């Protein structure tokens, strides 16, 4: 049985769109920041067939020592989407 894939729709200012299907992801913690990187392909629309990568740094709203049992309950940060890279 295939595992479920994460999909994302990107809408462009000219009305076009891209459908991205992510099939793998990794996460690492660097200096208290959790960085998640998803990898996949554009499966429909603009850039069809191109590789796509989304990188999301999750900056914790609390100190890591405050949430050892509850985990990361919230974060702030910006995401980076690369298509064709």
Coordinates of N, CA, C and O in Angstrom, one line a residue:
X1 N 0.8 -1.2 0.0 CA 0.0 0.0 0.0 C 0.9 1.2 0.0 O 1.8 1.3 0.8
X2 N 0.6 2.2 -0.9 CA 1.3 3.5 -0.9 C 1.1 4.3 0.3 O -0.1 4.3 0.8
X3 N 2.1 5.0 0.8 CA 1.9 5.9 1.9 C 1.3 7.2 1.4 O 1.5 7.6 0.2
X4 N 0.5 7.9 2.2 CA -0.2 9.1 1.8 C 0.9 10.2 1.5 O 1.9 10.2 2.2
X5 N 0.6 11.1 0.6 CA 1.6 12.1 0.2 C 1.0 13.5 0.6 O -0.2 13.7 0.4
X6 N 1.8 14.4 1.0 CA 1.4 15.7 1.2 C 1.4 16.5 -0.1 O 2.3 16.4 -0.9
X7 N 0.3 17.2 -0.3 CA 0.1 18.0 -1.5 C -0.1 19.4 -1.2 O -0.6 19.8 -0.2
X8 N 0.4 20.3 -2.1 CA 0.3 21.7 -1.9 C -0.1 22.3 -3.3 O 0.5 22.0 -4.3
X9 N -1.0 23.3 -3.2 CA -1.3 24.1 -4.4 C -0.7 25.5 -4.3 O -1.0 26.1 -3.3
X10 N 0.0 25.9 -5.3 CA 0.6 27.2 -5.3 C -0.2 28.0 -6.4 O -0.3 27.6 -7.5
X11 N -0.7 29.2 -6.0 CA -1.5 30.0 -6.9 C -0.6 31.2 -7.2 O 0.0 31.9 -6.3
X12 N -0.5 31.6 -8.5 CA 0.3 32.7 -9.0 C -0.6 33.9 -9.3 O -1.8 33.7 -9.5
X13 N 0.0 35.1 -9.4 CA -0.7 36.3 -9.6 C -1.4 36.3 -10.9 O -2.4 37.0 -11.1
X14 N -0.9 35.6 -11.9 CA -1.5 35.6 -13.3 C -2.7 34.6 -13.4 O -3.2 34.3 -14.4
X15 N -3.1 33.9 -12.2 CA -4.2 33.0 -12.2 C -3.8 31.5 -12.4 O -4.6 30.6 -12.3
X16 N -2.5 31.3 -12.8 CA -2.1 29.9 -13.0 C -1.8 29.3 -11.7 O -1.8 30.0 -10.6
X17 N -1.5 28.0 -11.7 CA -1.2 27.3 -10.4 C -0.3 26.1 -10.7 O -0.1 25.7 -11.8
X18 N 0.3 25.6 -9.6 CA 1.1 24.4 -9.6 C 0.6 23.5 -8.5 O 0.3 24.0 -7.4
X19 N 0.5 22.2 -8.8 CA 0.2 21.2 -7.7 C 1.5 20.5 -7.4 O 2.1 19.9 -8.3
X20 N 1.9 20.5 -6.2 CA 3.1 19.9 -5.8 C 2.8 18.7 -4.9 O 1.9 18.8 -4.0
X21 N 3.4 17.5 -5.2 CA 3.3 16.4 -4.3 C 4.6 16.1 -3.7 O 5.6 15.8 -4.4
X22 N 4.6 16.1 -2.3 CA 5.9 15.9 -1.6 C 5.9 14.4 -1.2 O 4.9 13.8 -0.7
X23 N 7.0 13.7 -1.5 CA 7.1 12.3 -1.2 C 8.2 12.0 -0.1 O 8.3 10.8 0.2
X24 N 8.9 13.0 0.3 CA 9.9 12.7 1.4 C 10.1 13.9 2.2 O 9.9 15.1 1.7
X25 N 10.6 13.7 3.4 CA 10.9 14.9 4.3 C 12.0 14.5 5.3 O 12.1 13.3 5.6
X26 N 12.7 15.5 5.7 CA 13.7 15.3 6.8 C 13.5 16.5 7.8 O 13.0 17.5 7.5
X27 N 14.0 16.2 9.0 CA 14.0 17.3 10.0 C 15.3 17.2 10.8 O 15.7 16.1 11.1
X28 N 15.8 18.4 11.2 CA 17.0 18.4 12.0 C 16.8 19.6 13.0 O 16.0 20.5 12.7
X29 N 17.5 19.5 14.1 CA 17.4 20.6 15.1 C 18.8 21.2 15.1 O 19.8 20.5 15.3
X30 N 18.9 22.5 14.9 CA 20.1 23.3 14.9 C 20.0 24.4 15.8 O 19.1 25.3 15.6
X31 N 20.8 24.5 16.9 CA 20.8 25.6 17.8 C 19.4 25.9 18.4 O 19.0 27.0 18.5
X32 N 18.6 24.8 18.6 CA 17.2 25.0 19.2 C 16.2 25.3 18.1 O 15.0 25.4 18.5
X33 N 16.5 25.3 16.9 CA 15.6 25.6 15.8 C 15.3 24.3 15.0 O 16.3 23.6 14.6
X34 N 14.1 23.9 14.9 CA 13.7 22.7 14.2 C 13.6 23.1 12.7 O 12.8 24.0 12.4
X35 N 14.3 22.4 11.8 CA 14.2 22.8 10.4 C 13.6 21.5 9.7 O 14.2 20.4 9.8
X36 N 12.5 21.7 9.0 CA 11.9 20.7 8.2 C 12.1 20.9 6.7 O 11.8 22.1 6.3
X37 N 12.5 19.9 6.0 CA 12.6 20.1 4.5 C 11.8 19.0 3.8 O 12.1 17.8 4.1
X38 N 10.9 19.4 3.0 CA 10.1 18.5 2.2 C 10.6 18.5 0.8 O 10.9 19.5 0.2
X39 N 10.6 17.3 0.1 CA 11.0 17.2 -1.3 C 10.0 16.5 -2.1 O 9.3 15.5 -1.6
X40 N 9.7 16.9 -3.3 CA 8.8 16.3 -4.2 C 8.9 16.8 -5.6 O 10.0 17.3 -6.0
X41 N 7.8 16.8 -6.3 CA 7.7 17.3 -7.7 C 6.4 18.0 -8.0 O 5.4 17.8 -7.4
X42 N 6.5 18.9 -9.0 CA 5.3 19.5 -9.5 C 4.6 18.5 -10.4 O 5.2 18.0 -11.3
X43 N 3.4 18.1 -10.0 CA 2.7 17.0 -10.8 C 1.7 17.6 -11.7 O 1.1 16.8 -12.5
X44 N 1.4 18.9 -11.6 CA 0.3 19.4 -12.5 C 0.5 20.9 -12.5 O 0.9 21.6 -11.6
X45 N 0.3 21.5 -13.7 CA 0.3 23.0 -13.8 C 1.7 23.5 -14.2 O 2.6 22.8 -14.7
X46 N 1.9 24.8 -13.8 CA 3.2 25.5 -14.2 C 4.3 24.7 -13.5 O 4.3 24.4 -12.4
X47 N 5.4 24.4 -14.3 CA 6.5 23.7 -13.9 C 6.4 22.2 -13.7 O 7.2 21.6 -13.1
X48 N 5.4 21.7 -14.4 CA 5.1 20.2 -14.2 C 6.4 19.4 -14.5 O 7.1 19.7 -15.5
X49 N 6.7 18.5 -13.6 CA 7.9 17.6 -13.8 C 9.1 18.2 -13.0 O 10.1 17.4 -12.8
X50 N 9.1 19.4 -12.6 CA 10.2 20.0 -11.9 C 10.3 19.6 -10.5 O 9.2 19.3 -9.8
X51 N 11.5 19.5 -9.9 CA 11.7 19.2 -8.5 C 11.1 20.4 -7.7 O 11.2 21.5 -8.1
X52 N 10.6 20.1 -6.5 CA 10.2 21.1 -5.5 C 10.7 20.8 -4.1 O 10.7 19.6 -3.7
X53 N 11.1 21.8 -3.4 CA 11.5 21.7 -2.1 C 10.9 22.8 -1.2 O 11.0 24.0 -1.6
X54 N 10.4 22.4 -0.1 CA 9.9 23.4 0.9 C 10.7 23.3 2.2 O 10.8 22.2 2.7
X55 N 11.3 24.4 2.6 CA 12.1 24.4 3.9 C 11.4 25.3 4.9 O 11.1 26.4 4.6
X56 N 11.1 24.7 6.1 CA 10.4 25.5 7.1 C 11.2 25.4 8.4 O 11.3 24.4 9.0
X57 N 11.7 26.6 8.8 CA 12.4 26.6 10.2 C 11.3 26.9 11.2 O 10.5 27.8 11.0
X58 N 11.2 26.1 12.2 CA 10.2 26.3 13.3 C 10.9 26.9 14.5 O 11.6 26.2 15.2
X59 N 10.7 28.1 14.8 CA 11.3 28.8 15.9 C 10.4 28.7 17.1 O 9.2 29.1 17.0
X60 N 10.8 28.0 18.1 CA 9.8 27.7 19.3 C 9.4 29.0 19.9 O 10.2 30.0 20.0
X61 N 8.2 29.1 20.4 CA 7.7 30.3 21.1 C 8.1 30.2 22.6 O 8.0 31.2 23.3
X62 N 8.6 29.1 23.0 CA 9.1 28.9 24.4 C 10.5 28.3 24.4 O 10.9 27.8 23.3
X63 N 11.2 28.4 25.5 CA 12.5 27.8 25.6 C 12.4 26.3 25.5 O 11.4 25.7 26.0
X64 N 13.4 25.6 24.8 CA 13.3 24.1 24.7 C 13.2 23.4 26.1 O 12.6 22.4 26.2
X65 N 13.7 24.0 27.1 CA 13.7 23.4 28.5 C 12.3 23.5 29.1 O 12.0 22.8 30.0
X66 N 11.4 24.4 28.5 CA 10.1 24.5 29.1 C 9.1 23.5 28.5 O 8.0 23.4 29.1
X67 N 9.5 22.8 27.5 CA 8.5 21.9 26.9 C 9.1 20.5 26.6 O 8.8 19.9 25.5
X68 N 9.8 19.9 27.5 CA 10.4 18.5 27.2 C 9.3 17.5 27.1 O 9.5 16.5 26.3
X69 N 8.2 17.6 27.8 CA 7.2 16.6 27.7 C 6.1 16.9 26.7 O 5.5 16.0 26.0
X70 N 5.7 18.2 26.6 CA 4.6 18.5 25.7 C 5.1 18.7 24.2 O 4.3 18.7 23.3
X71 N 6.4 18.9 24.0 CA 6.9 19.1 22.6 C 6.7 20.5 22.1 O 6.3 21.4 22.9
X72 N 6.8 20.7 20.9 CA 6.7 22.0 20.2 C 5.2 22.2 20.0 O 4.6 21.6 19.2
X73 N 4.6 23.2 20.7 CA 3.2 23.4 20.6 C 2.9 24.6 19.7 O 1.7 24.8 19.3
X74 N 3.9 25.4 19.4 CA 3.7 26.5 18.5 C 5.0 27.0 18.0 O 6.0 26.7 18.6
X75 N 5.0 27.7 16.9 CA 6.3 28.2 16.3 C 6.0 29.5 15.5 O 4.9 29.7 15.1
X76 N 7.1 30.2 15.2 CA 7.0 31.3 14.2 C 8.2 31.1 13.3 O 9.1 30.4 13.5
X77 N 8.0 31.7 12.1 CA 9.1 31.6 11.1 C 8.5 31.7 9.7 O 7.3 31.8 9.5
X78 N 9.4 31.7 8.7 CA 9.0 31.8 7.3 C 9.4 30.6 6.6 O 10.4 29.9 6.9
X79 N 8.6 30.2 5.6 CA 8.9 29.1 4.7 C 9.5 29.5 3.4 O 9.3 30.6 2.9
X80 N 10.4 28.6 2.9 CA 11.0 28.9 1.6 C 10.6 27.8 0.6 O 10.7 26.6 1.0
X81 N 10.0 28.1 -0.5 CA 9.6 27.2 -1.5 C 10.5 27.3 -2.8 O 10.6 28.4 -3.3
X82 N 11.1 26.2 -3.2 CA 12.0 26.3 -4.4 C 11.4 25.3 -5.4 O 11.2 24.1 -5.1
X83 N 11.2 25.8 -6.6 CA 10.7 24.9 -7.7 C 11.7 25.0 -8.8 O 12.2 26.0 -9.2
X84 N 12.2 23.8 -9.2 CA 13.2 23.7 -10.3 C 14.6 23.8 -9.8 O 15.5 23.9 -10.6
X85 N 14.7 23.7 -8.5 CA 16.1 23.8 -7.9 C 16.7 22.4 -7.7 O 16.0 21.5 -7.5

